[in-house]
CSV table of C-alpha atoms in Angstrom, one decimal:
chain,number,residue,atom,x,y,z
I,250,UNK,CA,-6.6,-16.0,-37.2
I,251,UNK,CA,-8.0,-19.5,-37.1
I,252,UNK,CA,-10.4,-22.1,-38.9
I,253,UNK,CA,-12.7,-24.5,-36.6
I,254,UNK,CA,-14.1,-27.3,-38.5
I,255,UNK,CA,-15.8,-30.1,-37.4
I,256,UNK,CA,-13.4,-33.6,-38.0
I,257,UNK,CA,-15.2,-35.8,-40.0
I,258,UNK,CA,-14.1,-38.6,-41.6
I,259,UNK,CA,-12.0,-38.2,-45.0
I,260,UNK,CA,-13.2,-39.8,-48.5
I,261,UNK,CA,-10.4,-40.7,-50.5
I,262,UNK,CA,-11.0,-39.6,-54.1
I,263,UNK,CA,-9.0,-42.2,-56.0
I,264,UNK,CA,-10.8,-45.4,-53.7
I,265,UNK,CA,-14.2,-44.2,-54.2
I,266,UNK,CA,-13.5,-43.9,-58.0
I,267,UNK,CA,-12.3,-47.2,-58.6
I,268,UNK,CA,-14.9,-49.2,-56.1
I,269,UNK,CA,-18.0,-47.2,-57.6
I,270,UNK,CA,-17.5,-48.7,-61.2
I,271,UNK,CA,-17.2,-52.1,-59.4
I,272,UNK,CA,-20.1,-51.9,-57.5
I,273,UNK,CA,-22.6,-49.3,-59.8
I,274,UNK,CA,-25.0,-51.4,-60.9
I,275,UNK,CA,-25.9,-53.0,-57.3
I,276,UNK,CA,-25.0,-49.7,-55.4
I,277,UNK,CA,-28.1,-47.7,-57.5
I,278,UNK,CA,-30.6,-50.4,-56.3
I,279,UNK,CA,-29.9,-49.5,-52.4
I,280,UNK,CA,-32.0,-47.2,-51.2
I,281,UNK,CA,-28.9,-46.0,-48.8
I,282,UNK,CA,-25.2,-45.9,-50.3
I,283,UNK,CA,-22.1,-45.1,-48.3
I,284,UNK,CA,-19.3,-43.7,-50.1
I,285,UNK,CA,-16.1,-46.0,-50.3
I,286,UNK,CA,-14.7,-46.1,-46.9
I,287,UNK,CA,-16.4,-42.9,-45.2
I,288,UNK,CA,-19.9,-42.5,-43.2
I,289,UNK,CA,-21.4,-39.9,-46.3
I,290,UNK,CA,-24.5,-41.4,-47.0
I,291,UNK,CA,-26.6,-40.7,-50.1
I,292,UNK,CA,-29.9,-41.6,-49.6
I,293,UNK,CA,-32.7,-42.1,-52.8
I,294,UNK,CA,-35.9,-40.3,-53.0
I,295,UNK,CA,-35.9,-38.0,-50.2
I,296,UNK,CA,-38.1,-34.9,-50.2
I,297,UNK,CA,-37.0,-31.6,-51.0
I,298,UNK,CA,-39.9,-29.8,-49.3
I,299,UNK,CA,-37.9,-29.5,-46.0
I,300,UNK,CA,-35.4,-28.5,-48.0
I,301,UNK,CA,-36.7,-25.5,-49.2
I,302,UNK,CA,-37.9,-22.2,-47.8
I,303,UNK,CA,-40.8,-22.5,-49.9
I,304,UNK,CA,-41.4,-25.9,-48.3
I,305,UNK,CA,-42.6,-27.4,-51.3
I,306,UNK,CA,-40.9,-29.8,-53.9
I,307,UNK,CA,-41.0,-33.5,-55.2
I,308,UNK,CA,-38.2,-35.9,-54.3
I,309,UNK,CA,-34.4,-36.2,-55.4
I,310,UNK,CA,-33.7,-39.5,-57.2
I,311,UNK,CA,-30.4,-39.2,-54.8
I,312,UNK,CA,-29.3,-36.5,-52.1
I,313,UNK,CA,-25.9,-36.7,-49.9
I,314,UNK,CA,-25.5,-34.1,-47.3
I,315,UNK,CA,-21.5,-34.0,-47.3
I,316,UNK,CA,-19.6,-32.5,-44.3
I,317,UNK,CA,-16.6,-31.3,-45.8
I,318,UNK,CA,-14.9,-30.4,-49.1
I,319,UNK,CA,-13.1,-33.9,-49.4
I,320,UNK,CA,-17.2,-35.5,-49.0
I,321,UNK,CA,-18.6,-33.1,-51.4
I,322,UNK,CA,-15.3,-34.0,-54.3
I,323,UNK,CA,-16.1,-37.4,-53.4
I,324,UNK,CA,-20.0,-37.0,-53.9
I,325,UNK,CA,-19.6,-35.1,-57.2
I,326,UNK,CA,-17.3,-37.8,-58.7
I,327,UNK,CA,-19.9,-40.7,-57.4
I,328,UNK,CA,-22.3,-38.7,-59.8
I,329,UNK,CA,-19.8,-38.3,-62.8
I,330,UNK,CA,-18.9,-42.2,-62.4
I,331,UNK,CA,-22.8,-43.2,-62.4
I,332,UNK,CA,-23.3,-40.7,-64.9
I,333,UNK,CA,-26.2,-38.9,-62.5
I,334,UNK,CA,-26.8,-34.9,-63.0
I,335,UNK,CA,-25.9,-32.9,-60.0
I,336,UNK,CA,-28.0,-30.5,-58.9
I,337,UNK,CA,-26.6,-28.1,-55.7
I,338,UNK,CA,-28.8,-26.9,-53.0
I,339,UNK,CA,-27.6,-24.4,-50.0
I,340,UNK,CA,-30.5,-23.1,-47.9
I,341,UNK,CA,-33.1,-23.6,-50.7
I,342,UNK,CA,-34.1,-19.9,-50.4
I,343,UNK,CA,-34.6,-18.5,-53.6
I,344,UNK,CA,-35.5,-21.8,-55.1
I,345,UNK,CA,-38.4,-23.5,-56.4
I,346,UNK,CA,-38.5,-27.3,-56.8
I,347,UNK,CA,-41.0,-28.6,-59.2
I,348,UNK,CA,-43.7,-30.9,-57.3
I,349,UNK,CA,-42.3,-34.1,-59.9
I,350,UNK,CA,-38.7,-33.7,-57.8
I,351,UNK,CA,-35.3,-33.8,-59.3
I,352,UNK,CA,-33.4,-36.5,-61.3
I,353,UNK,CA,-29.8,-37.6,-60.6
I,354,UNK,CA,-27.9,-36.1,-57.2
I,355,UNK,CA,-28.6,-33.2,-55.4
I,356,UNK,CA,-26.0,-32.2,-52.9
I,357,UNK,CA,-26.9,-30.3,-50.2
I,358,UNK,CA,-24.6,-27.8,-49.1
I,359,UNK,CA,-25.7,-26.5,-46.0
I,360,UNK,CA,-23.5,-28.5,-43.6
I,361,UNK,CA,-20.8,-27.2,-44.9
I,362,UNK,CA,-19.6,-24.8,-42.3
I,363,UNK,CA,-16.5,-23.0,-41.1
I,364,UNK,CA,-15.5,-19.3,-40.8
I,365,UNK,CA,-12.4,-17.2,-39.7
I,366,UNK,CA,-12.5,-13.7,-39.4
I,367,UNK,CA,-9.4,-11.4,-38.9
I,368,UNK,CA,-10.5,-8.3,-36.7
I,369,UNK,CA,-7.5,-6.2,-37.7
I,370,UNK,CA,-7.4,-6.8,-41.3
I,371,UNK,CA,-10.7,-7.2,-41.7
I,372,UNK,CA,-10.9,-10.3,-43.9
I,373,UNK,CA,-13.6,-12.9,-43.0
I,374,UNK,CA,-13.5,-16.1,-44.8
I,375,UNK,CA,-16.3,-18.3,-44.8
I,376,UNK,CA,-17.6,-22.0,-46.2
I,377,UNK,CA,-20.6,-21.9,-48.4
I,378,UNK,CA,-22.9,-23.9,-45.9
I,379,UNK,CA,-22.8,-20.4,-43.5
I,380,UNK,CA,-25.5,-19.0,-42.9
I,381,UNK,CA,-25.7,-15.2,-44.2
I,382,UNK,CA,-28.1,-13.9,-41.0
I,383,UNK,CA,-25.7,-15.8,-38.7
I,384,UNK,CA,-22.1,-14.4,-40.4
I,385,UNK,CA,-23.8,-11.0,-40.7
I,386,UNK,CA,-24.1,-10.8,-36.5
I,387,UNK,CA,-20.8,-12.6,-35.8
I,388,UNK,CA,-18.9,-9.9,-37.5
I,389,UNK,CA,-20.9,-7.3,-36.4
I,390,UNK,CA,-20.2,-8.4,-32.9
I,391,UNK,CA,-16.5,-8.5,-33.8
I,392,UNK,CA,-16.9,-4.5,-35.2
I,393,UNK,CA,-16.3,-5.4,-38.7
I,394,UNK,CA,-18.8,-3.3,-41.2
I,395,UNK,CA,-20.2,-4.0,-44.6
I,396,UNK,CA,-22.2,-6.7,-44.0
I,397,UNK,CA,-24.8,-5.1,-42.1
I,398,UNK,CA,-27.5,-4.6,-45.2
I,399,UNK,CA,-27.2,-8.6,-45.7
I,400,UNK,CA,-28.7,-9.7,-41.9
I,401,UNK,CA,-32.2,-10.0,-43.9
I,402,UNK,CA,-31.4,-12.6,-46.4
I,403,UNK,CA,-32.7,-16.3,-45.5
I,404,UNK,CA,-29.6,-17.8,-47.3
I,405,UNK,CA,-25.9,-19.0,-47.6
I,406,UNK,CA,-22.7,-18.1,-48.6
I,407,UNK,CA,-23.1,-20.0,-51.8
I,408,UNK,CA,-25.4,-18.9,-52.7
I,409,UNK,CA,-25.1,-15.4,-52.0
I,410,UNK,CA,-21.7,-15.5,-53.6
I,411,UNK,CA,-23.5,-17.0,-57.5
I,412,UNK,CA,-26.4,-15.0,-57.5
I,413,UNK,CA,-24.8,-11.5,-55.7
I,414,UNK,CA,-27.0,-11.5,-53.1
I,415,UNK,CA,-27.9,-7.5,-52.3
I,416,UNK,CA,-30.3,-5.3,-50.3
I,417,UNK,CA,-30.5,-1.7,-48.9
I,418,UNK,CA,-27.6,-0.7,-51.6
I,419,UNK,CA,-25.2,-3.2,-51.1
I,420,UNK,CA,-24.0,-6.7,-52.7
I,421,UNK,CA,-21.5,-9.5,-52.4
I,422,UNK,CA,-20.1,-8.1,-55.4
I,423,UNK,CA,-19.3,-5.2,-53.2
I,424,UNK,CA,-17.0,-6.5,-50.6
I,425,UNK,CA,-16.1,-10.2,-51.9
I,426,UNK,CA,-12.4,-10.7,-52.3
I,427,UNK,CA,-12.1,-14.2,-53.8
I,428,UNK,CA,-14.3,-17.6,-54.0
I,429,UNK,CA,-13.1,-21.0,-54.0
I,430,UNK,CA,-14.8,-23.4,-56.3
I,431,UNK,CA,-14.9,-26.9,-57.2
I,432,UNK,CA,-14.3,-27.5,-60.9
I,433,UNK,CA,-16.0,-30.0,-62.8
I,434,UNK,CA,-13.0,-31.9,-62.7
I,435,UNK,CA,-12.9,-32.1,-58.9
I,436,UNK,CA,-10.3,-29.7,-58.5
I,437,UNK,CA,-10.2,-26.1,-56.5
I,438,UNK,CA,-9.1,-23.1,-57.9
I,439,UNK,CA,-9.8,-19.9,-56.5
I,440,UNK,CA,-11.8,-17.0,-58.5
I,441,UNK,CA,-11.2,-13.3,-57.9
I,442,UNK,CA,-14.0,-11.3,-57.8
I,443,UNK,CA,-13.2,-9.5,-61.1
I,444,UNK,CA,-13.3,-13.0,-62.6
I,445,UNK,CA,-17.2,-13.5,-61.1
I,446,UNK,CA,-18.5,-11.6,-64.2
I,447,UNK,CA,-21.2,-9.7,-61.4
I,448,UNK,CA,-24.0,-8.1,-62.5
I,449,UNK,CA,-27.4,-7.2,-60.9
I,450,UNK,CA,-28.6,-10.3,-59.0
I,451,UNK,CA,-26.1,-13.0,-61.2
I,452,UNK,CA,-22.7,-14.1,-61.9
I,453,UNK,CA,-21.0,-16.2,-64.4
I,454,UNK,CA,-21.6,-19.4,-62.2
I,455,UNK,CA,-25.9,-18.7,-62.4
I,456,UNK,CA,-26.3,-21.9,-64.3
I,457,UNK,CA,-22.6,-23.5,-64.9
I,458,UNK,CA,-21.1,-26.6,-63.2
I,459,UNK,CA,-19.4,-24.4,-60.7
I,460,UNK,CA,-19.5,-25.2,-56.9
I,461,UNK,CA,-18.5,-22.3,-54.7
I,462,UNK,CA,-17.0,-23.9,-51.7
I,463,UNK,CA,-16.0,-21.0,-49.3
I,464,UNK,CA,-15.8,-17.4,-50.1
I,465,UNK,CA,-13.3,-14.3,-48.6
I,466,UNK,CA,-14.7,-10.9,-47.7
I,467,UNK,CA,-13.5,-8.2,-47.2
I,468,UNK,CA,-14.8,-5.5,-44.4
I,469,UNK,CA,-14.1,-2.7,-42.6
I,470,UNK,CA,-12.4,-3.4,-39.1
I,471,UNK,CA,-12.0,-1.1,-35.8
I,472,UNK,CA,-15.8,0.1,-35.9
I,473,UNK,CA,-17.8,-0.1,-32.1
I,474,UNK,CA,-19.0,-3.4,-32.1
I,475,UNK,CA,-22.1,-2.2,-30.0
I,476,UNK,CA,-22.8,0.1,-32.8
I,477,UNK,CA,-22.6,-2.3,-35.8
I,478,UNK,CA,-24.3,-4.4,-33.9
I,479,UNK,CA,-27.2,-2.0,-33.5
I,480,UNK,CA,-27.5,-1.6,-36.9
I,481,UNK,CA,-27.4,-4.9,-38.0
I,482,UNK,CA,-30.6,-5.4,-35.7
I,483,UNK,CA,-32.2,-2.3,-36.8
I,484,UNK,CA,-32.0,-3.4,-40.0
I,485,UNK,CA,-32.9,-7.2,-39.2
I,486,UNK,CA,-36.1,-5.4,-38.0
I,487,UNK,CA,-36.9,-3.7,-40.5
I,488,UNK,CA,-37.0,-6.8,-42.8
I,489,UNK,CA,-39.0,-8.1,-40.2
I,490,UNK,CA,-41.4,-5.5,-40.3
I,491,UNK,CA,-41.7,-4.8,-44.0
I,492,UNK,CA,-41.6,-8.4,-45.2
I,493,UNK,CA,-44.1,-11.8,-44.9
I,494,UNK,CA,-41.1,-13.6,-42.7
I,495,UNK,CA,-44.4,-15.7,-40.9
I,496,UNK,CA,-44.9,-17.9,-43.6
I,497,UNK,CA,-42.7,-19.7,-46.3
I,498,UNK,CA,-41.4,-17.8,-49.3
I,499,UNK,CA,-38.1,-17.8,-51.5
I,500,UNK,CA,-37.7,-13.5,-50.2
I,501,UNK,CA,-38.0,-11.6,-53.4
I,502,UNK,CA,-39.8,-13.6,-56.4
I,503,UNK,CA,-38.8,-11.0,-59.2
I,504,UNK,CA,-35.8,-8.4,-60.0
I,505,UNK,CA,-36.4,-4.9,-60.0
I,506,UNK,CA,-36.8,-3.2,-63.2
I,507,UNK,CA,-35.1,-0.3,-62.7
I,508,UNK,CA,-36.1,2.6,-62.1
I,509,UNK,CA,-39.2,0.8,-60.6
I,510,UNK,CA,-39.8,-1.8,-58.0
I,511,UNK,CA,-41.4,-4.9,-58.8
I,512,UNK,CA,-43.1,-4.9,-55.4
I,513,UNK,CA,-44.4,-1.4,-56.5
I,514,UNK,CA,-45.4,-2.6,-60.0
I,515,UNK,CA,-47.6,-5.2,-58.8
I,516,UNK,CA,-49.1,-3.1,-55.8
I,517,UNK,CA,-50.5,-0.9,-59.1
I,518,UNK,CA,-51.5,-3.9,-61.0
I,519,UNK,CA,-54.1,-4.4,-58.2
I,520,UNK,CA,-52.6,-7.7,-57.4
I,521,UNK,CA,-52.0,-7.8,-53.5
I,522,UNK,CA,-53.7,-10.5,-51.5
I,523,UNK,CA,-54.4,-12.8,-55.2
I,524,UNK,CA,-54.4,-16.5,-54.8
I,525,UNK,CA,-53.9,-19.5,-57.1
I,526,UNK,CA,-54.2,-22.8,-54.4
I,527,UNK,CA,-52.9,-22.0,-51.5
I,528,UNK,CA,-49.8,-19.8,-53.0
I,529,UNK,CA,-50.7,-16.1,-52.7
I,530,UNK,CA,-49.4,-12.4,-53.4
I,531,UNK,CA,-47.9,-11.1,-49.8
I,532,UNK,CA,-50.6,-8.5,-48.5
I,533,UNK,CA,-47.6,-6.9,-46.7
I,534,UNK,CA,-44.9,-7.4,-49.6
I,535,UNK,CA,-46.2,-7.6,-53.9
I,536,UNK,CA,-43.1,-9.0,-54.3
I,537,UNK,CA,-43.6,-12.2,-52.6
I,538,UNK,CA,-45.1,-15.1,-52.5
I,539,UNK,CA,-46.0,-17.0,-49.8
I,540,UNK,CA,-47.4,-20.5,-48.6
I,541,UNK,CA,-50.3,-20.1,-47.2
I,542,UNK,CA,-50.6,-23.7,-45.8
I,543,UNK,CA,-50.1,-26.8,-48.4
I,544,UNK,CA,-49.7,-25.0,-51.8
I,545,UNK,CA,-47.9,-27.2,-54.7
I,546,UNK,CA,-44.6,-25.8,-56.7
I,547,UNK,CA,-47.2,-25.5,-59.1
I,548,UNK,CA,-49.7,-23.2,-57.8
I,549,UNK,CA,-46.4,-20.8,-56.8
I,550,UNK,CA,-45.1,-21.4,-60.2
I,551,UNK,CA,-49.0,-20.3,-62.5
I,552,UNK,CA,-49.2,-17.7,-59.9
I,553,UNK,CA,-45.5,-16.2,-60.9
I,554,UNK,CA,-46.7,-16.2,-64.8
I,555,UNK,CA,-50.2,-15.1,-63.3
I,556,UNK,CA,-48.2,-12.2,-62.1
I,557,UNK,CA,-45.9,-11.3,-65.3
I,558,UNK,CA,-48.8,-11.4,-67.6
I,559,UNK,CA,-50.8,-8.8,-65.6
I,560,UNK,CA,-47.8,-6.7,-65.0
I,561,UNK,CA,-47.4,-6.7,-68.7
I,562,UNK,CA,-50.9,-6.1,-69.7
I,563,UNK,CA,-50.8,-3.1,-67.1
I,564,UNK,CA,-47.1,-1.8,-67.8
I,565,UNK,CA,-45.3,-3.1,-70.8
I,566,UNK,CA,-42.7,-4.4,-68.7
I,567,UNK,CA,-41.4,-7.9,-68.6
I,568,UNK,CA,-40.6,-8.7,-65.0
I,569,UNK,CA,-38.2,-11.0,-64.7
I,570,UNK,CA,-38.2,-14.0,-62.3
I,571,UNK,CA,-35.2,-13.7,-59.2
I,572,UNK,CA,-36.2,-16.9,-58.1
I,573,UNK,CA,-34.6,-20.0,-59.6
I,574,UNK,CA,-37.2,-22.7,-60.7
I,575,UNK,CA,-35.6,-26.3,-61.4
I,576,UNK,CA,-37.5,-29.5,-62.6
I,577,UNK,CA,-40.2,-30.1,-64.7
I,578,UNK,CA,-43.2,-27.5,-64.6
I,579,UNK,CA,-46.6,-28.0,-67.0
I,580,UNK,CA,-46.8,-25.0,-70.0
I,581,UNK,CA,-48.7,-22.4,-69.6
């Protein structure tokens, strides 16, 4: 069992705390900072539109990319020591950024990448920045099952890991062993996944000052690889085939209210194909929304309460968003 990681070079969390409250005032008026003695560069007022599946979004006041765990301690402490709010961004899948951009630092997590998998034992640990698609074919290829449901969602370990990603009947809740994350403080500590506090589509870290840093799974080893395989591309296709995959979305914009679908819900409410801007409900898919070629956060964002007023009206039922919407939006 091994762990490949890319060397990079270390930031030293005790320099970077004592030169950033000598040079705060003059640092925050460069429009590129490097941390203390390392190449992690935060840059100001870069768009979050490529940073999104959605591809929409305003700027960040500050975003830093860091490498490795020792970048991302020393990017959160920056932030504590120029008293920025941190916002954390994986793939930006279920996500959506309000066109006015974010305040303070948003750290994106997505190059944070490294995975061992055991093939006897069956335990795969993984870094937050993986992608789930990618990990869900490398252990299938490797004859480890239980991951096979999760080849469909455009996302990251991270994230998967605070929200409990799920589909076709299973959930990280289901085979996660333990998540390591990055205390407020700076320090690690390792959760188990009975301390996650899982429910349907959320954990205890959905809106805390949590980081999840790398997560362990734990499958089922000494399957045929070629078969796993196969079904990790059957089902891959059927997302394929079921779902609006040719144009940008955040996946599923609403949680099902059991028993019924949202997709289902809003089929009935006769609202398939309706458009505010150029953000419009999925002809193949109700539940989602898609880009249709230069729409703003905020003609997604009056089409979503477009959407939960109708089903309302129609049903009674309060569908509730699944899609995380950070920033300033205008009342509606």
């Amino acid at each position: 069992m091994s762990i490949s990681q890319a060397t990079v070079d270390v930031c030293n969390i005790s320099e970077v705390s004592t030169n950033t409250r000598k040079a705060a005032k003059s640092n925050l008026n460069k429009n590129v900072i490097y941390l203390p003695g390392t190449d992690c560069a935060i840059k100001s007022q870069v768009s979050l539109s490529g940073h999104t599946s959605y591809r929409v979004g305003g700027p960040a006041e500050w975003y830093v990319a860091p490498r490795n765990i020792e970048m991302l301690q020393a990017s959160i402490e920056y932030a504590k020591e120029q008293q920025l709010p941190v916002t954390i961004l994986g793939a930006g899948s279920n996500l959506l950024v309000s066109d006015r951009g974010l305040p303070g630092l948003v750290i994106g997590t997505r190059h944070l990448r490294y995975s061992s998998l055991d093939p006897d034992t069956g335990l795969v640990t993984v870094a937050a920045g993986e992608s789930i698609p990618s990990l869900a074919m490398e252990v299938a290829e490797n004859g480890l099952e239980g991951l096979e449901w999760s080849v469909g969602i455009p996302g990251t370990v991270g994230g998967a890991v605070v929200m409990n990603a799920g589909a076709q009947n299973g959930c990280i809740a289901d085979i996660l062993v333990s998540a390591q994350i990055l205390l407020p403080d700076g320090t690690l500590r390792t959760f188990t996944v009975e301390e996650m506090g899982y429910a349907y589509r959320t954990s205890k870290l959905q809106g805390s000052k949590l980081v999840v840093t790398q997560a362990t799974f734990q499958l089922q080893p000494g399957a045929d690889p070629a078969i796993v395989t196969a079904t990790t591309k059957r089902n891959k296709e059927y997302r394929l085939n079921t779902q609006p995959y040719d144009k940008p979305s955040c996946g599923s914009v609403f949680r099902n209210p059991k028993p019924y679908s949202a997709g289902w819900l809003i089929e009935q409410s006769g609202l398939k194909g309706f458009q505010i801007g150029k953000a419009q409900v999925a002809p193949r898919h109700a539940n989602f929304i898609i880009n249709c070629g230069g729409a703003s956060a905020g003609d997604i964002f009056s089409l979503i309460h477009h959407i939960q007023s109708h089903v309302q009206e129609h049903w009674s039922i309060a569908l509730e968003p699944e899609v995380k919407m950070i920033g300033e939006f205008l009342a509606i």
